[in-house]
């Protein structure tokens, strides 16, 4: 069994209990046993992985279980993906030091101590989820994601059952707009999802090359595609690429959270949000994640 040792503080149990939306059926989350199971696409293979939390918040462990663990050639990439997914090397203590001088943040930091952002395992999956989530509440967006997964009809055996797999670009590219419309996608959202899948499947963009690009270049690469705007790119930078200093200032959730945090009589607009966020550099991604979490209440 592979072992990953995240930098502390790292509260895996809290991370599993506080998703931003209800868990997708491609991930089996069990807060009681502190385990997370998901199928990863690596080098055109689909590999199921179960991650279990161990140790303490200050000296945490992640235990990885997957077929042939430790001996298959994808083992190194599996470890990398899990580390990316659970933000194991993010320096949250530096973020805490940056914002703790502001008394308004202290209840949030105390309640969510050790929380890290849960990122997406796959860049294509991340972008599709973000496109689906545009201008929708998180519950309905999650329902649409699950319907898309059902349409993929892909499974991998793991444990005593079958684990659903998020559809590949090729699988989604073969769908029609009408098929998604039948499952409550709007016409425009159906077009955005399928068209993006076709762009990836046709090799018009290699998402993995984006990992080595600066934020501005990633924006330039993606913004030309239909259905991808500034908010979409910012969320992709945060949840897909794991960039550490992103503030999606036009996000209504961020604006509502700031109004709540500071007891403001109005919801701040994007320019004011950006001005406020200057104080949280270079950890604006963590600030964003904690602000979103504040909207679903504190522990």
GROMACS .gro file of C-alpha atoms in nm:
model
  299
    1UNK     CA    1   0.000   0.000   0.000
    2UNK     CA    2   0.137   0.340  -0.102
    3UNK     CA    3   0.166   0.611   0.163
    4UNK     CA    4   0.157   0.988   0.109
    5UNK     CA    5   0.253   1.223   0.391
    6UNK     CA    6   0.085   1.562   0.340
    7UNK     CA    7   0.219   1.872   0.506
    8UNK     CA    8   0.023   1.950   0.820
    9UNK     CA    9  -0.223   2.067   0.923
   10UNK     CA   10  -0.430   1.846   0.694
   11UNK     CA   11  -0.781   1.736   0.795
   12UNK     CA   12  -0.885   1.467   0.549
   13UNK     CA   13  -1.203   1.383   0.740
   14UNK     CA   14  -1.327   1.741   0.723
   15UNK     CA   15  -1.246   1.757   0.352
   16UNK     CA   16  -1.468   1.455   0.286
   17UNK     CA   17  -1.754   1.600   0.489
   18UNK     CA   18  -1.752   1.939   0.320
   19UNK     CA   19  -1.777   1.904  -0.060
   20UNK     CA   20  -1.901   2.213  -0.242
   21UNK     CA   21  -2.174   2.005  -0.403
   22UNK     CA   22  -2.319   1.663  -0.337
   23UNK     CA   23  -2.069   1.388  -0.433
   24UNK     CA   24  -2.072   1.271  -0.792
   25UNK     CA   25  -2.139   0.903  -0.843
   26UNK     CA   26  -1.789   0.862  -0.991
   27UNK     CA   27  -1.651   0.913  -0.641
   28UNK     CA   28  -1.749   0.701  -0.345
   29UNK     CA   29  -1.701   0.911  -0.032
   30UNK     CA   30  -1.736   0.757   0.312
   31UNK     CA   31  -1.671   1.012   0.589
   32UNK     CA   32  -1.727   0.745   0.854
   33UNK     CA   33  -1.427   0.540   0.740
   34UNK     CA   34  -1.243   0.845   0.606
   35UNK     CA   35  -1.214   0.696   0.257
   36UNK     CA   36  -1.248   0.825  -0.097
   37UNK     CA   37  -1.266   0.598  -0.403
   38UNK     CA   38  -1.248   0.711  -0.764
   39UNK     CA   39  -1.147   0.572  -1.104
   40UNK     CA   40  -0.857   0.761  -1.265
   41UNK     CA   41  -0.783   0.772  -1.639
   42UNK     CA   42  -0.407   0.739  -1.681
   43UNK     CA   43  -0.236   0.660  -2.012
   44UNK     CA   44  -0.569   0.539  -2.151
   45UNK     CA   45  -0.607   0.296  -1.860
   46UNK     CA   46  -0.883   0.326  -1.603
   47UNK     CA   47  -0.749   0.253  -1.256
   48UNK     CA   48  -0.965   0.251  -0.940
   49UNK     CA   49  -0.800   0.406  -0.635
   50UNK     CA   50  -0.913   0.416  -0.273
   51UNK     CA   51  -0.760   0.682  -0.049
   52UNK     CA   52  -0.788   0.645   0.328
   53UNK     CA   53  -0.693   0.902   0.586
   54UNK     CA   54  -0.466   0.823   0.877
   55UNK     CA   55  -0.242   0.982   1.136
   56UNK     CA   56  -0.342   1.313   1.291
   57UNK     CA   57  -0.424   1.659   1.161
   58UNK     CA   58  -0.069   1.772   1.243
   59UNK     CA   59   0.101   1.451   1.122
   60UNK     CA   60  -0.134   1.319   0.853
   61UNK     CA   61  -0.112   1.014   0.630
   62UNK     CA   62  -0.294   0.914   0.313
   63UNK     CA   63  -0.303   0.542   0.238
   64UNK     CA   64  -0.350   0.448  -0.129
   65UNK     CA   65  -0.499   0.119  -0.242
   66UNK     CA   66  -0.522   0.029  -0.613
   67UNK     CA   67  -0.474  -0.283  -0.829
   68UNK     CA   68  -0.109  -0.386  -0.825
   69UNK     CA   69  -0.028  -0.091  -0.603
   70UNK     CA   70   0.337  -0.007  -0.583
   71UNK     CA   71   0.425  -0.226  -0.881
   72UNK     CA   72   0.240  -0.095  -1.187
   73UNK     CA   73   0.408   0.163  -1.409
   74UNK     CA   74   0.128   0.413  -1.345
   75UNK     CA   75   0.204   0.412  -0.971
   76UNK     CA   76   0.402   0.736  -0.982
   77UNK     CA   77   0.130   0.916  -1.177
   78UNK     CA   78  -0.138   0.785  -0.939
   79UNK     CA   79   0.054   0.935  -0.648
   80UNK     CA   80   0.090   1.265  -0.836
   81UNK     CA   81  -0.281   1.277  -0.914
   82UNK     CA   82  -0.381   1.208  -0.554
   83UNK     CA   83  -0.143   1.472  -0.427
   84UNK     CA   84  -0.293   1.719  -0.673
   85UNK     CA   85  -0.651   1.620  -0.590
   86UNK     CA   86  -0.611   1.670  -0.217
   87UNK     CA   87  -0.367   1.965  -0.228
   88UNK     CA   88  -0.124   1.777  -0.005
   89UNK     CA   89   0.161   2.027  -0.039
   90UNK     CA   90  -0.035   2.351  -0.010
   91UNK     CA   91   0.111   2.563   0.270
   92UNK     CA   92  -0.206   2.646   0.459
   93UNK     CA   93  -0.012   2.779   0.760
   94UNK     CA   94   0.123   3.061   0.544
   95UNK     CA   95  -0.230   3.139   0.429
   96UNK     CA   96  -0.349   3.145   0.790
   97UNK     CA   97  -0.068   3.383   0.881
   98UNK     CA   98  -0.162   3.610   0.590
   99UNK     CA   99  -0.532   3.648   0.677
  100UNK     CA  100  -0.531   3.601   1.056
  101UNK     CA  101  -0.454   3.967   1.118
  102UNK     CA  102  -0.812   4.031   1.004
  103UNK     CA  103  -1.047   3.939   1.296
  104UNK     CA  104  -1.334   3.866   1.057
  105UNK     CA  105  -1.150   3.560   0.927
  106UNK     CA  106  -1.081   3.396   1.263
  107UNK     CA  107  -1.413   3.205   1.310
  108UNK     CA  108  -1.373   3.063   0.961
  109UNK     CA  109  -1.010   2.961   1.013
  110UNK     CA  110  -1.084   2.801   1.347
  111UNK     CA  111  -1.380   2.603   1.214
  112UNK     CA  112  -1.202   2.482   0.899
  113UNK     CA  113  -0.853   2.434   1.039
  114UNK     CA  114  -0.658   2.196   0.815
  115UNK     CA  115  -0.905   2.209   0.526
  116UNK     CA  116  -0.753   2.188   0.177
  117UNK     CA  117  -0.923   2.238  -0.161
  118UNK     CA  118  -1.039   1.914  -0.325
  119UNK     CA  119  -0.938   1.943  -0.689
  120UNK     CA  120  -1.044   1.745  -0.995
  121UNK     CA  121  -0.845   1.436  -1.090
  122UNK     CA  122  -0.854   1.498  -1.465
  123UNK     CA  123  -0.832   1.821  -1.665
  124UNK     CA  124  -1.099   1.724  -1.917
  125UNK     CA  125  -1.338   1.619  -1.641
  126UNK     CA  126  -1.264   1.944  -1.460
  127UNK     CA  127  -1.350   2.165  -1.757
  128UNK     CA  128  -1.668   1.973  -1.837
  129UNK     CA  129  -1.785   2.003  -1.476
  130UNK     CA  130  -1.713   2.376  -1.475
  131UNK     CA  131  -1.894   2.433  -1.806
  132UNK     CA  132  -2.195   2.244  -1.671
  133UNK     CA  133  -2.184   2.451  -1.352
  134UNK     CA  134  -2.200   2.786  -1.530
  135UNK     CA  135  -2.491   2.993  -1.393
  136UNK     CA  136  -2.651   2.693  -1.219
  137UNK     CA  137  -2.696   2.611  -0.852
  138UNK     CA  138  -2.458   2.341  -0.733
  139UNK     CA  139  -2.730   2.078  -0.677
  140UNK     CA  140  -2.871   2.096  -1.030
  141UNK     CA  141  -2.521   2.112  -1.181
  142UNK     CA  142  -2.424   1.798  -0.989
  143UNK     CA  143  -2.739   1.625  -1.115
  144UNK     CA  144  -2.647   1.708  -1.477
  145UNK     CA  145  -2.294   1.575  -1.422
  146UNK     CA  146  -2.438   1.248  -1.293
  147UNK     CA  147  -2.668   1.219  -1.595
  148UNK     CA  148  -2.368   1.267  -1.824
  149UNK     CA  149  -2.182   0.993  -1.635
  150UNK     CA  150  -2.481   0.761  -1.678
  151UNK     CA  151  -2.470   0.820  -2.052
  152UNK     CA  152  -2.106   0.710  -2.064
  153UNK     CA  153  -2.201   0.364  -1.934
  154UNK     CA  154  -1.839   0.298  -1.833
  155UNK     CA  155  -1.746   0.101  -1.523
  156UNK     CA  156  -1.440  -0.056  -1.363
  157UNK     CA  157  -1.446  -0.346  -1.118
  158UNK     CA  158  -1.326  -0.259  -0.768
  159UNK     CA  159  -1.394  -0.433  -0.440
  160UNK     CA  160  -1.728  -0.606  -0.450
  161UNK     CA  161  -1.883  -0.394  -0.721
  162UNK     CA  162  -1.847  -0.167  -1.021
  163UNK     CA  163  -1.725   0.192  -1.004
  164UNK     CA  164  -1.864   0.435  -1.264
  165UNK     CA  165  -1.607   0.618  -1.476
  166UNK     CA  166  -1.634   0.976  -1.602
  167UNK     CA  167  -1.679   0.969  -1.983
  168UNK     CA  168  -1.376   1.025  -2.205
  169UNK     CA  169  -1.361   1.311  -2.458
  170UNK     CA  170  -1.431   1.058  -2.735
  171UNK     CA  171  -1.742   0.926  -2.561
  172UNK     CA  172  -1.892   1.272  -2.509
  173UNK     CA  173  -1.790   1.382  -2.860
  174UNK     CA  174  -2.009   1.105  -3.004
  175UNK     CA  175  -2.321   1.236  -2.828
  176UNK     CA  176  -2.574   1.463  -2.993
  177UNK     CA  177  -2.713   1.786  -2.854
  178UNK     CA  178  -3.059   1.627  -2.851
  179UNK     CA  179  -2.939   1.347  -2.624
  180UNK     CA  180  -2.827   1.599  -2.363
  181UNK     CA  181  -3.143   1.806  -2.410
  182UNK     CA  182  -3.342   1.494  -2.320
  183UNK     CA  183  -3.159   1.494  -1.986
  184UNK     CA  184  -3.244   1.857  -1.899
  185UNK     CA  185  -2.935   2.025  -2.046
  186UNK     CA  186  -3.015   2.355  -2.213
  187UNK     CA  187  -2.941   2.372  -2.584
  188UNK     CA  188  -2.650   2.608  -2.529
  189UNK     CA  189  -2.498   2.402  -2.246
  190UNK     CA  190  -2.532   2.085  -2.453
  191UNK     CA  191  -2.345   2.257  -2.735
  192UNK     CA  192  -2.070   2.385  -2.506
  193UNK     CA  193  -2.007   2.043  -2.348
  194UNK     CA  194  -2.011   1.840  -2.669
  195UNK     CA  195  -1.820   2.096  -2.874
  196UNK     CA  196  -1.545   2.112  -2.611
  197UNK     CA  197  -1.523   1.732  -2.605
  198UNK     CA  198  -1.486   1.730  -2.983
  199UNK     CA  199  -1.208   1.990  -2.966
  200UNK     CA  200  -1.016   1.769  -2.721
  201UNK     CA  201  -1.093   1.444  -2.904
  202UNK     CA  202  -0.978   1.595  -3.235
  203UNK     CA  203  -0.648   1.704  -3.081
  204UNK     CA  204  -0.711   2.075  -3.130
  205UNK     CA  205  -0.593   2.130  -2.774
  206UNK     CA  206  -0.375   1.919  -2.545
  207UNK     CA  207  -0.494   2.001  -2.196
  208UNK     CA  208  -0.184   1.856  -2.031
  209UNK     CA  209   0.035   2.121  -2.197
  210UNK     CA  210  -0.154   2.383  -1.998
  211UNK     CA  211   0.009   2.264  -1.676
  212UNK     CA  212   0.336   2.431  -1.772
  213UNK     CA  213   0.186   2.761  -1.884
  214UNK     CA  214   0.147   3.078  -1.675
  215UNK     CA  215  -0.208   3.179  -1.585
  216UNK     CA  216  -0.230   3.446  -1.856
  217UNK     CA  217  -0.127   3.202  -2.129
  218UNK     CA  218  -0.378   2.942  -2.011
  219UNK     CA  219  -0.644   3.212  -2.037
  220UNK     CA  220  -0.537   3.297  -2.391
  221UNK     CA  221  -0.543   2.931  -2.494
  222UNK     CA  222  -0.893   2.862  -2.359
  223UNK     CA  223  -1.088   3.187  -2.397
  224UNK     CA  224  -1.120   3.148  -2.774
  225UNK     CA  225  -1.334   2.837  -2.740
  226UNK     CA  226  -1.710   2.886  -2.740
  227UNK     CA  227  -1.866   2.859  -2.397
  228UNK     CA  228  -1.547   2.942  -2.207
  229UNK     CA  229  -1.528   3.283  -2.043
  230UNK     CA  230  -1.322   3.444  -1.772
  231UNK     CA  231  -1.506   3.278  -1.480
  232UNK     CA  232  -1.470   2.937  -1.645
  233UNK     CA  233  -1.096   2.980  -1.694
  234UNK     CA  234  -1.049   3.104  -1.337
  235UNK     CA  235  -1.232   2.803  -1.194
  236UNK     CA  236  -1.028   2.574  -1.421
  237UNK     CA  237  -0.707   2.733  -1.298
  238UNK     CA  238  -0.824   2.675  -0.941
  239UNK     CA  239  -0.984   2.329  -0.957
  240UNK     CA  240  -0.809   2.182  -1.259
  241UNK     CA  241  -0.456   2.319  -1.252
  242UNK     CA  242  -0.441   2.395  -0.881
  243UNK     CA  243  -0.303   2.745  -0.916
  244UNK     CA  244  -0.258   2.910  -0.579
  245UNK     CA  245  -0.347   3.275  -0.639
  246UNK     CA  246  -0.681   3.285  -0.821
  247UNK     CA  247  -0.974   3.504  -0.723
  248UNK     CA  248  -1.288   3.462  -0.940
  249UNK     CA  249  -1.421   3.804  -0.843
  250UNK     CA  250  -1.737   3.783  -1.057
  251UNK     CA  251  -1.850   3.467  -0.877
  252UNK     CA  252  -2.179   3.532  -0.695
  253UNK     CA  253  -2.084   3.284  -0.423
  254UNK     CA  254  -1.761   3.470  -0.346
  255UNK     CA  255  -1.949   3.800  -0.338
  256UNK     CA  256  -2.219   3.661  -0.108
  257UNK     CA  257  -1.956   3.508   0.120
  258UNK     CA  258  -1.772   3.839   0.154
  259UNK     CA  259  -2.096   4.020   0.230
  260UNK     CA  260  -2.163   3.762   0.502
  261UNK     CA  261  -1.806   3.761   0.637
  262UNK     CA  262  -1.789   4.136   0.682
  263UNK     CA  263  -2.156   4.203   0.760
  264UNK     CA  264  -2.188   4.431   0.459
  265UNK     CA  265  -2.524   4.587   0.371
  266UNK     CA  266  -2.467   4.515   0.002
  267UNK     CA  267  -2.304   4.248  -0.210
  268UNK     CA  268  -1.963   4.370  -0.333
  269UNK     CA  269  -1.910   4.371  -0.708
  270UNK     CA  270  -1.608   4.231  -0.888
  271UNK     CA  271  -1.387   4.539  -0.874
  272UNK     CA  272  -1.436   4.575  -0.499
  273UNK     CA  273  -1.377   4.201  -0.451
  274UNK     CA  274  -1.046   4.226  -0.636
  275UNK     CA  275  -0.943   4.521  -0.422
  276UNK     CA  276  -1.030   4.333  -0.103
  277UNK     CA  277  -0.844   4.025  -0.224
  278UNK     CA  278  -0.518   4.216  -0.266
  279UNK     CA  279  -0.457   4.159   0.105
  280UNK     CA  280  -0.471   3.779   0.059
  281UNK     CA  281  -0.199   3.746  -0.207
  282UNK     CA  282  -0.044   3.501  -0.289
  283UNK     CA  283  -0.312   3.274  -0.139
  284UNK     CA  284  -0.627   3.400  -0.305
  285UNK     CA  285  -0.723   3.048  -0.418
  286UNK     CA  286  -0.735   2.930  -0.058
  287UNK     CA  287  -0.928   3.242   0.039
  288UNK     CA  288  -1.177   3.167  -0.239
  289UNK     CA  289  -1.221   2.808  -0.122
  290UNK     CA  290  -1.272   2.906   0.241
  291UNK     CA  291  -1.521   3.175   0.139
  292UNK     CA  292  -1.723   2.922  -0.060
  293UNK     CA  293  -1.718   2.687   0.237
  294UNK     CA  294  -1.856   2.959   0.462
  295UNK     CA  295  -2.176   2.957   0.259
  296UNK     CA  296  -2.258   2.603   0.369
  297UNK     CA  297  -2.208   2.687   0.735
  298UNK     CA  298  -1.934   2.624   0.986
  299UNK     CA  299  -1.868   2.306   1.181
   0.00000   0.00000   0.00000
